[in-house]
Coordinates of C-alpha atoms in Angstrom, one line a residue:
M1 CA 12.5 -19.9 -40.6
W2 CA 13.8 -15.9 -40.2
T3 CA 10.7 -14.5 -40.5
T4 CA 9.2 -16.9 -37.5
I5 CA 11.4 -16.1 -35.1
L6 CA 11.3 -11.9 -36.2
D7 CA 7.2 -12.8 -35.6
I8 CA 8.2 -14.6 -32.5
G9 CA 10.6 -11.6 -30.4
T10 CA 8.1 -8.4 -32.1
L11 CA 5.3 -10.1 -30.4
S12 CA 6.6 -11.2 -27.4
T13 CA 8.9 -8.4 -27.0
M14 CA 6.4 -6.1 -27.2
C15 CA 3.9 -7.6 -25.3
I16 CA 6.8 -8.0 -22.6
G17 CA 7.5 -4.4 -22.4
L18 CA 3.2 -3.2 -22.4
G19 CA 3.2 -5.7 -19.5
L20 CA 6.4 -4.8 -18.1
S21 CA 5.1 -1.2 -17.7
L22 CA 1.4 -1.3 -16.9
L23 CA 2.4 -3.6 -14.1
T24 CA 4.9 -1.8 -12.5
I25 CA 2.8 1.6 -12.9
L26 CA -0.1 -0.3 -11.1
H27 CA 2.8 -1.1 -8.1
F28 CA 3.3 2.3 -7.4
H29 CA -0.5 3.5 -8.0
D30 CA -1.2 5.4 -5.3
A31 CA -5.2 3.7 -4.3
T32 CA -5.9 6.4 -1.8
Q33 CA -6.1 8.9 -3.9
L34 CA -9.7 8.5 -4.4
K35 CA -9.6 10.9 -7.2
E36 CA -6.9 8.7 -9.2
W37 CA -8.2 5.5 -8.4
Y38 CA -9.9 4.6 -11.6
F39 CA -9.1 6.8 -13.5
V40 CA -5.0 6.7 -13.9
P41 CA -5.5 3.0 -14.8
V42 CA -8.3 3.5 -17.2
I43 CA -6.1 6.0 -19.1
I44 CA -2.8 3.8 -19.1
F45 CA -4.2 0.8 -20.3
L46 CA -6.2 2.3 -23.3
P47 CA -2.8 3.0 -25.3
L48 CA -1.7 -0.1 -24.2
L49 CA -4.0 -2.0 -25.3
Y50 CA -4.2 -0.6 -28.7
S51 CA -0.5 -0.6 -29.1
L52 CA -1.0 -4.9 -28.4
L53 CA -4.0 -5.1 -31.0
S54 CA -2.1 -3.2 -33.3
V55 CA 1.5 -5.7 -33.1
S56 CA -0.9 -8.8 -33.2
K57 CA -2.7 -7.3 -36.2
L58 CA 1.2 -6.6 -37.7
V59 CA 2.6 -10.2 -37.4
F60 CA -0.3 -12.3 -38.2
G61 CA -2.9 -9.8 -39.6
Y62 CA -6.0 -10.6 -36.9
V63 CA -5.6 -9.7 -33.2
C64 CA -4.6 -12.1 -30.8
L65 CA -4.1 -12.4 -27.1
Y66 CA -5.8 -9.5 -26.5
F67 CA -6.7 -10.3 -22.7
L68 CA -2.9 -10.8 -21.7
L69 CA -2.6 -7.5 -19.9
A70 CA -6.2 -8.2 -18.0
I71 CA -4.9 -11.6 -17.4
L72 CA -1.0 -10.1 -15.9
V73 CA -2.6 -7.8 -13.8
Y74 CA -5.6 -9.9 -12.0
H75 CA -3.6 -12.4 -11.3
Y76 CA -0.3 -10.5 -10.7
M77 CA -1.1 -7.2 -8.9
N78 CA -5.3 -6.0 -8.4
R79 CA -7.9 -8.4 -9.1
K80 CA -10.4 -4.8 -9.1
F81 CA -8.3 -3.6 -12.5
G82 CA -8.2 -6.7 -13.6
R83 CA -11.7 -7.8 -14.0
L84 CA -12.0 -3.6 -15.4
Y85 CA -9.9 -4.1 -17.7
F86 CA -11.5 -7.7 -19.1
L87 CA -14.8 -5.3 -19.6
L88 CA -12.2 -2.4 -21.2
S89 CA -10.4 -5.2 -23.8
V90 CA -14.0 -6.1 -25.3
G91 CA -14.8 -2.5 -26.3
V92 CA -11.6 -1.6 -27.2
I93 CA -11.1 -4.8 -29.2
I94 CA -14.1 -4.3 -30.4
G95 CA -14.0 -0.8 -31.5
Y96 CA -10.3 -1.3 -32.8
L97 CA -11.6 -4.2 -35.4
S98 CA -14.7 -1.6 -36.2
I99 CA -11.9 1.2 -37.2
V100 CA -9.5 -1.2 -39.3
E101 CA -12.3 -3.3 -40.8
R102 CA -14.7 -0.6 -41.6
Q103 CA -17.2 -2.4 -40.1
I104 CA -17.6 -5.7 -38.1
S105 CA -20.3 -8.1 -38.4
M106 CA -22.7 -8.3 -35.2
S107 CA -21.3 -12.8 -34.9
L108 CA -17.9 -11.5 -34.2
V109 CA -18.8 -8.8 -32.0
L110 CA -20.5 -11.3 -30.2
L111 CA -17.2 -13.6 -30.3
I112 CA -15.8 -11.6 -29.0
C113 CA -18.6 -10.7 -26.0
V114 CA -18.4 -14.5 -25.4
N115 CA -14.8 -15.0 -25.7
G116 CA -13.9 -12.3 -22.4
I117 CA -16.6 -13.8 -20.4
L118 CA -15.3 -17.6 -21.2
V119 CA -11.5 -15.7 -20.6
Y120 CA -12.1 -13.9 -16.9
L121 CA -14.5 -16.9 -15.7
A122 CA -11.6 -19.5 -16.7
T123 CA -9.1 -16.7 -15.0
M124 CA -11.5 -16.2 -11.7
A125 CA -11.8 -19.9 -11.0
V126 CA -7.9 -20.7 -11.8
D127 CA -7.2 -17.7 -9.5
H128 CA -9.4 -20.0 -6.3
F129 CA -6.0 -23.1 -7.0
N130 CA -3.7 -23.3 -4.6
I131 CA -0.9 -23.0 -7.3
S132 CA 2.2 -20.1 -8.0
K133 CA 0.9 -17.1 -10.1
L134 CA 2.7 -18.1 -12.7
L135 CA 1.2 -21.8 -13.2
K136 CA -2.2 -19.3 -12.5
T137 CA -1.3 -17.0 -15.8
A138 CA -0.3 -19.9 -18.0
L139 CA -3.5 -21.4 -17.2
S140 CA -5.7 -18.7 -17.7
A141 CA -3.7 -18.2 -21.1
I142 CA -4.1 -21.4 -22.2
V143 CA -7.5 -21.0 -22.2
M144 CA -7.4 -17.4 -24.1
L145 CA -5.2 -18.5 -26.7
G146 CA -7.7 -21.9 -27.3
L147 CA -10.7 -19.8 -26.9
E148 CA -9.2 -17.4 -29.2
R149 CA -7.9 -20.8 -31.7
L150 CA -11.5 -21.8 -31.4
S151 CA -12.6 -18.3 -33.0
G152 CA -11.3 -19.0 -36.6
Y153 CA -14.0 -22.0 -37.3
F154 CA -16.7 -19.6 -36.4
V155 CA -15.7 -16.5 -37.9
P156 CA -12.7 -17.6 -40.5
R157 CA -11.9 -14.1 -41.9
H158 CA -11.6 -13.0 -38.2
T159 CA -9.1 -14.9 -36.9
P160 CA -7.2 -17.9 -39.3
F161 CA -6.9 -20.7 -37.7
T162 CA -3.4 -22.2 -39.2
F163 CA -0.8 -24.2 -37.6
K164 CA 2.3 -21.3 -37.5
A165 CA -0.1 -19.1 -35.8
T166 CA -0.9 -21.0 -33.0
M167 CA 2.9 -21.9 -33.0
I168 CA 4.6 -18.3 -33.0
S169 CA 1.4 -17.4 -30.4
A170 CA 2.1 -19.8 -27.5
I171 CA 6.6 -19.9 -27.9
A172 CA 6.3 -15.5 -27.7
L173 CA 3.1 -16.6 -25.4
L174 CA 5.7 -18.7 -22.4
I175 CA 8.6 -15.6 -23.2
V176 CA 6.2 -13.1 -21.6
L177 CA 5.2 -15.4 -18.9
A178 CA 8.7 -16.3 -18.0
V179 CA 9.2 -12.5 -17.9
I180 CA 7.1 -11.0 -16.2
H181 CA 7.3 -13.8 -13.4
Y182 CA 10.6 -13.0 -13.5
F183 CA 9.5 -8.8 -13.0
Y184 CA 7.1 -9.3 -10.6
V185 CA 9.3 -11.9 -7.9
Y186 CA 12.3 -8.6 -8.5
L187 CA 9.6 -5.6 -8.1
T188 CA 8.1 -7.9 -4.5
K189 CA 11.7 -8.1 -3.3
R190 CA 12.8 -4.4 -3.6
Q191 CA 9.3 -3.7 -2.4
A192 CA 10.4 -5.5 0.7
M193 CA 14.2 -3.8 0.7
I194 CA 11.9 -0.2 0.3
D195 CA 9.6 -1.1 3.1
E196 CA 12.3 -2.1 5.8
L197 CA 13.8 1.3 4.8
T198 CA 10.7 2.8 5.1
H199 CA 9.9 1.5 8.3
K200 CA 13.5 1.7 9.9
A201 CA 13.0 5.8 8.8
N202 CA 10.1 6.0 11.2
V203 CA 10.5 4.2 13.5
D204 CA 12.2 4.2 16.8
E205 CA 14.5 1.2 16.5
L206 CA 14.3 0.9 20.7
T207 CA 10.7 1.4 21.2
E208 CA 8.8 0.3 17.9
L209 CA 6.5 3.5 18.1
Y210 CA 7.1 6.1 14.9
N211 CA 10.2 8.6 15.5
L212 CA 10.6 11.8 15.2
Y213 CA 10.7 12.3 11.0
H214 CA 7.5 10.2 10.8
L215 CA 5.8 12.5 13.2
H216 CA 6.3 15.7 10.7
Q217 CA 5.2 13.6 7.8
D218 CA 2.3 13.3 10.2
F219 CA 1.7 16.7 11.1
S220 CA 2.4 18.4 7.4
L221 CA -1.1 16.1 6.6
E222 CA -4.1 18.2 6.4
Q223 CA -6.7 15.8 6.5
I224 CA -4.5 14.3 9.7
N225 CA -4.4 17.1 11.3
K226 CA -8.5 17.7 11.1
T227 CA -9.4 14.9 13.3
M228 CA -7.1 15.9 16.1
L229 CA -8.4 16.3 19.1
F230 CA -5.5 16.9 21.9
I231 CA -1.2 16.6 21.5
A232 CA 0.9 15.9 24.4
V233 CA 3.9 15.7 25.6
L234 CA 5.5 13.7 27.9
D235 CA 8.8 13.0 30.1
L236 CA 10.1 10.0 31.8
D237 CA 11.3 11.8 35.6
H238 CA 15.1 11.6 36.5
F239 CA 15.4 9.6 33.3
K240 CA 19.2 11.1 33.4
Q241 CA 19.5 10.1 36.5
V242 CA 18.2 5.8 36.2
N243 CA 21.2 6.3 33.0
D244 CA 24.0 8.0 35.4
T245 CA 23.4 5.3 38.8
Y246 CA 22.1 2.3 36.5
G247 CA 24.2 2.5 33.1
H248 CA 22.5 2.5 29.7
T249 CA 21.3 -0.3 29.3
M250 CA 19.2 -0.6 32.7
G251 CA 18.1 3.2 31.3
N252 CA 16.6 1.3 27.9
K253 CA 14.8 -1.2 29.4
V254 CA 13.4 1.9 31.7
L255 CA 12.1 3.5 28.0
K256 CA 11.0 0.2 26.3
V257 CA 8.5 -0.8 29.8
F258 CA 7.5 3.1 29.8
A259 CA 6.5 2.9 26.0
E260 CA 5.0 -0.4 25.9
Q261 CA 3.2 1.1 29.1
I262 CA 2.0 4.3 27.7
H263 CA 0.8 2.4 24.4
Q264 CA -1.4 -0.2 25.8
Y265 CA -3.2 2.4 28.1
F266 CA -3.8 4.5 25.2
I267 CA -5.0 1.1 23.5
R268 CA -7.2 0.3 26.2
E269 CA -8.3 3.4 26.5
L270 CA -9.8 5.2 23.5
G271 CA -9.0 2.6 21.1
K272 CA -6.0 1.6 18.7
N273 CA -7.1 3.7 15.7
N274 CA -7.6 6.6 17.9
F275 CA -3.8 7.7 18.6
T276 CA -0.5 8.1 17.3
L277 CA 2.1 8.0 19.5
Y278 CA 5.8 8.9 18.7
R279 CA 8.6 9.5 20.1
Y280 CA 9.9 12.7 20.2
G281 CA 13.6 12.6 22.5
G282 CA 16.0 10.7 24.5
E283 CA 12.4 10.6 26.9
E284 CA 9.8 11.7 25.8
F285 CA 7.4 10.9 23.8
V286 CA 4.1 12.8 21.6
V287 CA 0.9 11.7 21.9
A288 CA -1.7 12.9 19.2
I289 CA -5.2 12.4 20.3
K290 CA -8.4 12.4 18.0
Q291 CA -10.9 10.7 20.1
L292 CA -11.8 10.7 23.8
K293 CA -13.9 7.6 25.1
G294 CA -15.8 9.6 27.8
T295 CA -12.7 10.3 30.0
P296 CA -11.7 13.9 29.9
I297 CA -8.6 14.8 29.2
R298 CA -7.4 15.8 32.2
E299 CA -8.4 11.9 34.1
L300 CA -6.6 10.3 31.4
F301 CA -3.6 11.2 31.8
A302 CA -3.7 11.1 36.1
Q303 CA -4.7 7.4 35.6
L304 CA -1.7 7.5 33.2
Q305 CA 0.1 8.4 35.9
V306 CA -0.8 5.9 38.6
E307 CA -0.3 3.8 36.3
I308 CA 3.0 4.3 35.6
N309 CA 3.6 4.4 39.3
Q310 CA 3.1 1.2 39.7
I311 CA 5.7 -0.1 37.6
N312 CA 8.2 -2.6 39.0
I313 CA 11.0 -3.7 37.2
D314 CA 13.8 -5.7 38.6
D315 CA 16.9 -3.7 40.4
L316 CA 15.0 -0.6 40.1
V317 CA 14.7 0.8 43.2
E318 CA 12.9 4.4 42.6
Q319 CA 9.8 4.9 40.8
L320 CA 8.5 5.8 37.6
S321 CA 6.6 9.1 36.8
F322 CA 6.1 11.4 34.2
S323 CA 5.7 15.2 33.8
A324 CA 3.4 16.3 30.4
G325 CA 1.5 19.1 28.7
V326 CA -1.4 19.4 26.7
A327 CA -2.4 21.9 24.0
C328 CA -6.4 21.8 22.1
L329 CA -5.8 21.2 18.2
K330 CA -9.1 23.8 18.0
A331 CA -6.5 26.6 19.9
Y332 CA -4.2 26.8 17.1
H333 CA -6.5 26.8 14.3
H334 CA -5.9 23.0 13.6
D335 CA -1.9 23.8 13.4
P336 CA -0.5 20.6 14.4
L337 CA 2.6 22.3 15.2
K338 CA 1.8 25.6 17.0
A339 CA -0.2 22.8 19.2
F340 CA 2.8 21.0 19.8
E341 CA 4.7 24.1 20.9
A342 CA 2.4 24.8 23.2
A343 CA 2.2 21.1 25.0
D344 CA 6.2 21.3 25.0
R345 CA 6.1 24.4 26.9
L346 CA 3.6 23.2 29.6
L347 CA 5.6 20.4 30.0
Y348 CA 8.5 22.7 30.8
A349 CA 6.0 24.6 32.9
A350 CA 5.1 21.0 34.6
K351 CA 8.8 20.4 35.3
K352 CA 9.5 23.7 36.8
A353 CA 6.5 23.2 39.8
G354 CA 8.3 20.0 40.5
R355 CA 7.7 17.0 37.5
H356 CA 4.9 14.1 38.4
Q357 CA 1.8 16.0 36.5
T358 CA 0.2 17.4 33.5
I359 CA -0.4 20.2 33.2
V360 CA -3.6 20.4 30.5
E361 CA -3.7 23.9 28.1
Q362 CA -6.8 25.9 30.3
I363 CA -9.0 26.4 27.4
C364 CA -9.6 22.2 26.9

């Protein structure tokens, strides 16, 4: 009795530890780094699977639950990695058995390959069901366990088919799935909290545009800097006067409408992927332009000025306008901070010259 409990505890604890480790690492794996896209997941998977095979060999005298990690990853994390892990599992199992048993028969190799294919097909089919991840994983695991038991009929020395072994495997599997699912729910909630905090840290609450913190983050990324053509700094004219005359509520409303109009204008004229808009200060905005669509930069801002002039806000008598400075990245060897400083100087030159205008750097 105690031996059975110990076997269940040993097998389930090992599977839980390996599953949690694998899911955690993959959850935070940076898929944008192409050089590490497959390298890291493969490197971490191989020793984890080897550990699972070793423990099951220790408990039963043969390997079992060997596709469990692939099933967990397929349903809970990433289908691409799940498919890769099914393929790797077959190779690792064959290699492991070749080491511990010195040599293995072709019938056993064929059996492992067939098992891998059938479990993968079952996992892929179950994934289309409109049920929870826990039930999908459980159904896939049941198929895996059933095929492992059937293997005992074909290669008895590899998988002795006993009721005790089946019971230990099934109970351990239930414990593992319950813990993994609970951990996944916890991980999802924590990630949602992190995403919310990240959003608040990077996005201006009033305008829903990227803020100064996000601007400095973007400007530090070399791959982004090389794609930018222009940096412009815009300032809403006489905003302090609006605040003093109408109050902060109206001031916030004017800022929000101004930001929305700018954003919609650049989406229409440039496309949403060809620019990034930031709120820099109280009434200042920064736009990083990646590509123009035929319209010269001066004409682009001149037309924006016309549209801003036409904004009508209830109870606001003054006509809205802006001042802006535009600098070219190529003039500063694609250094966004230097280009930003130049655009900021041009902005103040535009304000000093009477506002309601855009000064574009001559080299542009």
